[in-house]
């Protein structure tokens, strides 16, 4: 009733400025439901997941940081853990390649170099052994799954074995006609 018309953009800005932790959590959750869906890439049953082991988490983060630093020459890589409905959701936030562009700043044309941040996601269901991942390229998806298997399942070849990506089969239909 004060005559102010707040748009979602205004509300997001207020949340960012006044409630940073809530804002960041919302951004991270959105990454798991973004238009580019998680891709089911493999299954491994009956494994012990070390997601609550601090040293395993630290080793996973260090390995992700090393991979993305080598790939994009960035220096930031943060890993966030979200346990929800029996799923282990992991968000890997890292920088991409630097881009140089022309911008307008204070009424002048200037050249700026920026490094965009991106959010990659992994979702693992220990009950079924299914792992889903979302990243920009196949190379990154495979590496994130390999790192997850190495540091959090202590089984580097979990999703690399022949047939581990063969999650569904039409064999029963073929046999029954």
Tab-separated table of C-alpha atoms in Angstrom:
chain	number	residue	atom	x	y	z
A	1	UNK	CA	0.000	0.000	0.000
A	2	UNK	CA	2.993	2.374	-0.087
A	3	UNK	CA	2.842	2.840	-3.868
A	4	UNK	CA	6.026	0.842	-4.455
A	5	UNK	CA	5.788	-1.815	-7.094
A	6	UNK	CA	8.507	-4.372	-6.473
A	7	UNK	CA	9.346	-6.656	-9.345
A	8	UNK	CA	11.055	-10.037	-8.879
A	9	UNK	CA	14.289	-8.284	-9.859
A	10	UNK	CA	13.860	-5.785	-6.981
A	11	UNK	CA	13.108	-8.588	-4.513
A	12	UNK	CA	16.174	-10.523	-5.655
A	13	UNK	CA	18.339	-7.448	-5.197
A	14	UNK	CA	16.960	-6.869	-1.691
A	15	UNK	CA	17.572	-10.519	-0.805
A	16	UNK	CA	21.113	-10.287	-2.201
A	17	UNK	CA	21.892	-7.153	-0.187
A	18	UNK	CA	20.142	-8.024	3.080
A	19	UNK	CA	19.989	-11.820	3.216
A	20	UNK	CA	23.020	-13.050	1.272
A	21	UNK	CA	22.953	-16.612	2.662
A	22	UNK	CA	19.296	-17.086	1.675
A	23	UNK	CA	19.950	-15.596	-1.774
A	24	UNK	CA	22.927	-17.893	-2.410
A	25	UNK	CA	20.983	-20.948	-1.268
A	26	UNK	CA	18.146	-20.069	-3.680
A	27	UNK	CA	20.629	-19.651	-6.556
A	28	UNK	CA	22.207	-22.996	-5.737
A	29	UNK	CA	18.847	-24.792	-5.562
A	30	UNK	CA	17.853	-23.270	-8.892
A	31	UNK	CA	20.924	-24.884	-10.454
A	32	UNK	CA	19.407	-28.320	-9.804
A	33	UNK	CA	16.136	-27.361	-11.541
A	34	UNK	CA	17.469	-25.164	-14.368
A	35	UNK	CA	16.288	-25.642	-17.971
A	36	UNK	CA	19.326	-27.788	-18.793
A	37	UNK	CA	18.425	-30.898	-16.794
A	38	UNK	CA	20.737	-33.230	-14.977
A	39	UNK	CA	21.793	-36.093	-17.215
A	40	UNK	CA	21.669	-39.615	-15.859
A	41	UNK	CA	25.123	-40.947	-16.638
A	42	UNK	CA	25.675	-44.092	-14.644
A	43	UNK	CA	24.721	-46.434	-11.840
A	44	UNK	CA	26.686	-48.174	-9.137
A	45	UNK	CA	24.824	-50.096	-6.450
A	46	UNK	CA	25.876	-51.026	-2.934
A	47	UNK	CA	28.512	-48.389	-2.312
A	48	UNK	CA	29.437	-46.502	0.824
A	49	UNK	CA	29.344	-42.759	0.177
A	50	UNK	CA	31.899	-40.626	2.021
A	51	UNK	CA	29.966	-37.381	1.571
A	52	UNK	CA	29.978	-36.602	5.299
A	53	UNK	CA	33.705	-37.245	5.665
A	54	UNK	CA	35.438	-33.827	5.808
A	55	UNK	CA	38.734	-35.107	4.378
A	56	UNK	CA	36.921	-36.781	1.448
A	57	UNK	CA	35.004	-33.547	0.791
A	58	UNK	CA	38.229	-31.518	0.936
A	59	UNK	CA	40.002	-33.919	-1.423
A	60	UNK	CA	37.071	-33.768	-3.860
A	61	UNK	CA	37.087	-29.950	-3.761
A	62	UNK	CA	40.867	-29.818	-4.283
A	63	UNK	CA	40.612	-32.173	-7.276
A	64	UNK	CA	37.771	-30.131	-8.799
A	65	UNK	CA	39.751	-26.921	-8.231
A	66	UNK	CA	42.816	-28.402	-9.944
A	67	UNK	CA	40.764	-29.629	-12.910
A	68	UNK	CA	38.945	-26.329	-13.512
A	69	UNK	CA	42.078	-24.234	-12.868
A	70	UNK	CA	43.896	-26.198	-15.563
A	71	UNK	CA	40.930	-26.106	-17.940
A	72	UNK	CA	39.959	-22.431	-17.576
A	73	UNK	CA	42.888	-20.835	-15.700
A	74	UNK	CA	40.461	-19.617	-13.043
A	75	UNK	CA	41.253	-19.450	-9.345
A	76	UNK	CA	37.826	-19.920	-7.787
A	77	UNK	CA	36.169	-23.276	-7.244
A	78	UNK	CA	33.685	-23.761	-4.425
A	79	UNK	CA	31.818	-26.951	-3.630
A	80	UNK	CA	28.473	-26.900	-1.799
A	81	UNK	CA	26.740	-29.975	-0.342
A	82	UNK	CA	22.975	-30.386	-0.094
A	83	UNK	CA	21.363	-33.539	1.278
A	84	UNK	CA	17.718	-33.772	0.301
A	85	UNK	CA	15.225	-36.651	0.244
A	86	UNK	CA	17.991	-39.224	0.413
A	87	UNK	CA	19.905	-37.625	-2.476
A	88	UNK	CA	23.412	-36.242	-2.244
A	89	UNK	CA	23.380	-33.031	-4.269
A	90	UNK	CA	26.721	-31.383	-4.969
A	91	UNK	CA	27.090	-27.980	-6.569
A	92	UNK	CA	30.473	-27.030	-8.054
A	93	UNK	CA	30.802	-23.290	-8.645
A	94	UNK	CA	33.795	-22.265	-10.777
A	95	UNK	CA	35.080	-19.683	-13.215
A	96	UNK	CA	35.080	-20.045	-16.974
A	97	UNK	CA	37.431	-18.652	-19.635
A	98	UNK	CA	38.099	-14.933	-19.379
A	99	UNK	CA	36.293	-12.787	-21.951
A	100	UNK	CA	37.343	-9.299	-23.017
A	101	UNK	CA	34.570	-6.988	-24.171
A	102	UNK	CA	33.804	-3.322	-24.706
A	103	UNK	CA	31.532	-1.760	-22.098
A	104	UNK	CA	30.061	1.632	-21.326
A	105	UNK	CA	31.120	2.868	-17.925
A	106	UNK	CA	30.384	6.330	-16.547
A	107	UNK	CA	29.664	7.661	-20.016
A	108	UNK	CA	32.899	6.321	-21.507
A	109	UNK	CA	33.715	3.354	-23.671
A	110	UNK	CA	36.133	0.999	-21.913
A	111	UNK	CA	37.530	-2.472	-22.415
A	112	UNK	CA	36.942	-4.933	-19.561
A	113	UNK	CA	37.997	-8.503	-19.036
A	114	UNK	CA	35.609	-10.650	-17.033
A	115	UNK	CA	35.528	-14.290	-15.984
A	116	UNK	CA	31.988	-15.660	-15.826
A	117	UNK	CA	31.114	-18.064	-13.021
A	118	UNK	CA	29.085	-21.196	-13.701
A	119	UNK	CA	27.364	-23.840	-11.594
A	120	UNK	CA	27.806	-27.546	-12.323
A	121	UNK	CA	25.713	-30.064	-10.431
A	122	UNK	CA	25.950	-33.693	-9.372
A	123	UNK	CA	23.084	-35.643	-7.848
A	124	UNK	CA	23.736	-39.120	-6.474
A	125	UNK	CA	21.097	-41.475	-5.127
A	126	UNK	CA	22.812	-44.001	-2.844
A	127	UNK	CA	19.674	-46.196	-2.790
A	128	UNK	CA	19.711	-46.845	-6.542
A	129	UNK	CA	23.328	-45.956	-7.300
A	130	UNK	CA	22.253	-43.543	-10.032
A	131	UNK	CA	24.422	-40.504	-10.623
A	132	UNK	CA	23.250	-37.476	-12.595
A	133	UNK	CA	25.423	-34.571	-13.636
A	134	UNK	CA	25.028	-31.239	-15.382
A	135	UNK	CA	28.033	-29.392	-16.819
A	136	UNK	CA	28.747	-27.501	-20.023
A	137	UNK	CA	30.632	-30.243	-21.841
A	138	UNK	CA	30.878	-34.014	-21.990
A	139	UNK	CA	34.513	-33.801	-20.835
A	140	UNK	CA	33.460	-31.898	-17.706
A	141	UNK	CA	30.536	-34.239	-16.990
A	142	UNK	CA	32.800	-37.277	-17.231
A	143	UNK	CA	35.492	-35.704	-15.063
A	144	UNK	CA	33.038	-34.637	-12.351
A	145	UNK	CA	31.633	-38.174	-12.217
A	146	UNK	CA	35.152	-39.639	-12.111
A	147	UNK	CA	36.181	-37.278	-9.299
A	148	UNK	CA	32.994	-38.051	-7.357
A	149	UNK	CA	33.651	-41.788	-7.699
A	150	UNK	CA	37.315	-41.391	-6.754
A	151	UNK	CA	36.940	-39.231	-3.663
A	152	UNK	CA	33.425	-39.923	-2.392
A	153	UNK	CA	32.947	-43.568	-3.306
A	154	UNK	CA	36.639	-44.547	-3.073
A	155	UNK	CA	36.093	-46.450	-6.326
A	156	UNK	CA	37.541	-44.492	-9.294
A	157	UNK	CA	36.279	-46.927	-11.926
A	158	UNK	CA	32.691	-47.051	-10.607
A	159	UNK	CA	31.124	-45.334	-13.585
A	160	UNK	CA	33.865	-46.075	-16.124
A	161	UNK	CA	33.308	-49.820	-16.373
A	162	UNK	CA	31.804	-51.106	-19.611
A	163	UNK	CA	28.031	-51.031	-19.348
A	164	UNK	CA	27.886	-48.678	-16.356
A	165	UNK	CA	26.109	-46.144	-18.542
A	166	UNK	CA	23.689	-48.776	-19.870
A	167	UNK	CA	20.927	-48.002	-17.405
A	168	UNK	CA	17.942	-49.235	-19.344
A	169	UNK	CA	17.549	-52.157	-21.666
A	170	UNK	CA	14.942	-53.222	-24.199
A	171	UNK	CA	16.035	-56.864	-23.920
A	172	UNK	CA	12.809	-58.016	-22.140
A	173	UNK	CA	10.709	-56.558	-24.958
A	174	UNK	CA	12.924	-58.190	-27.599
A	175	UNK	CA	12.681	-61.555	-25.872
A	176	UNK	CA	8.901	-61.431	-25.426
A	177	UNK	CA	8.223	-60.050	-28.894
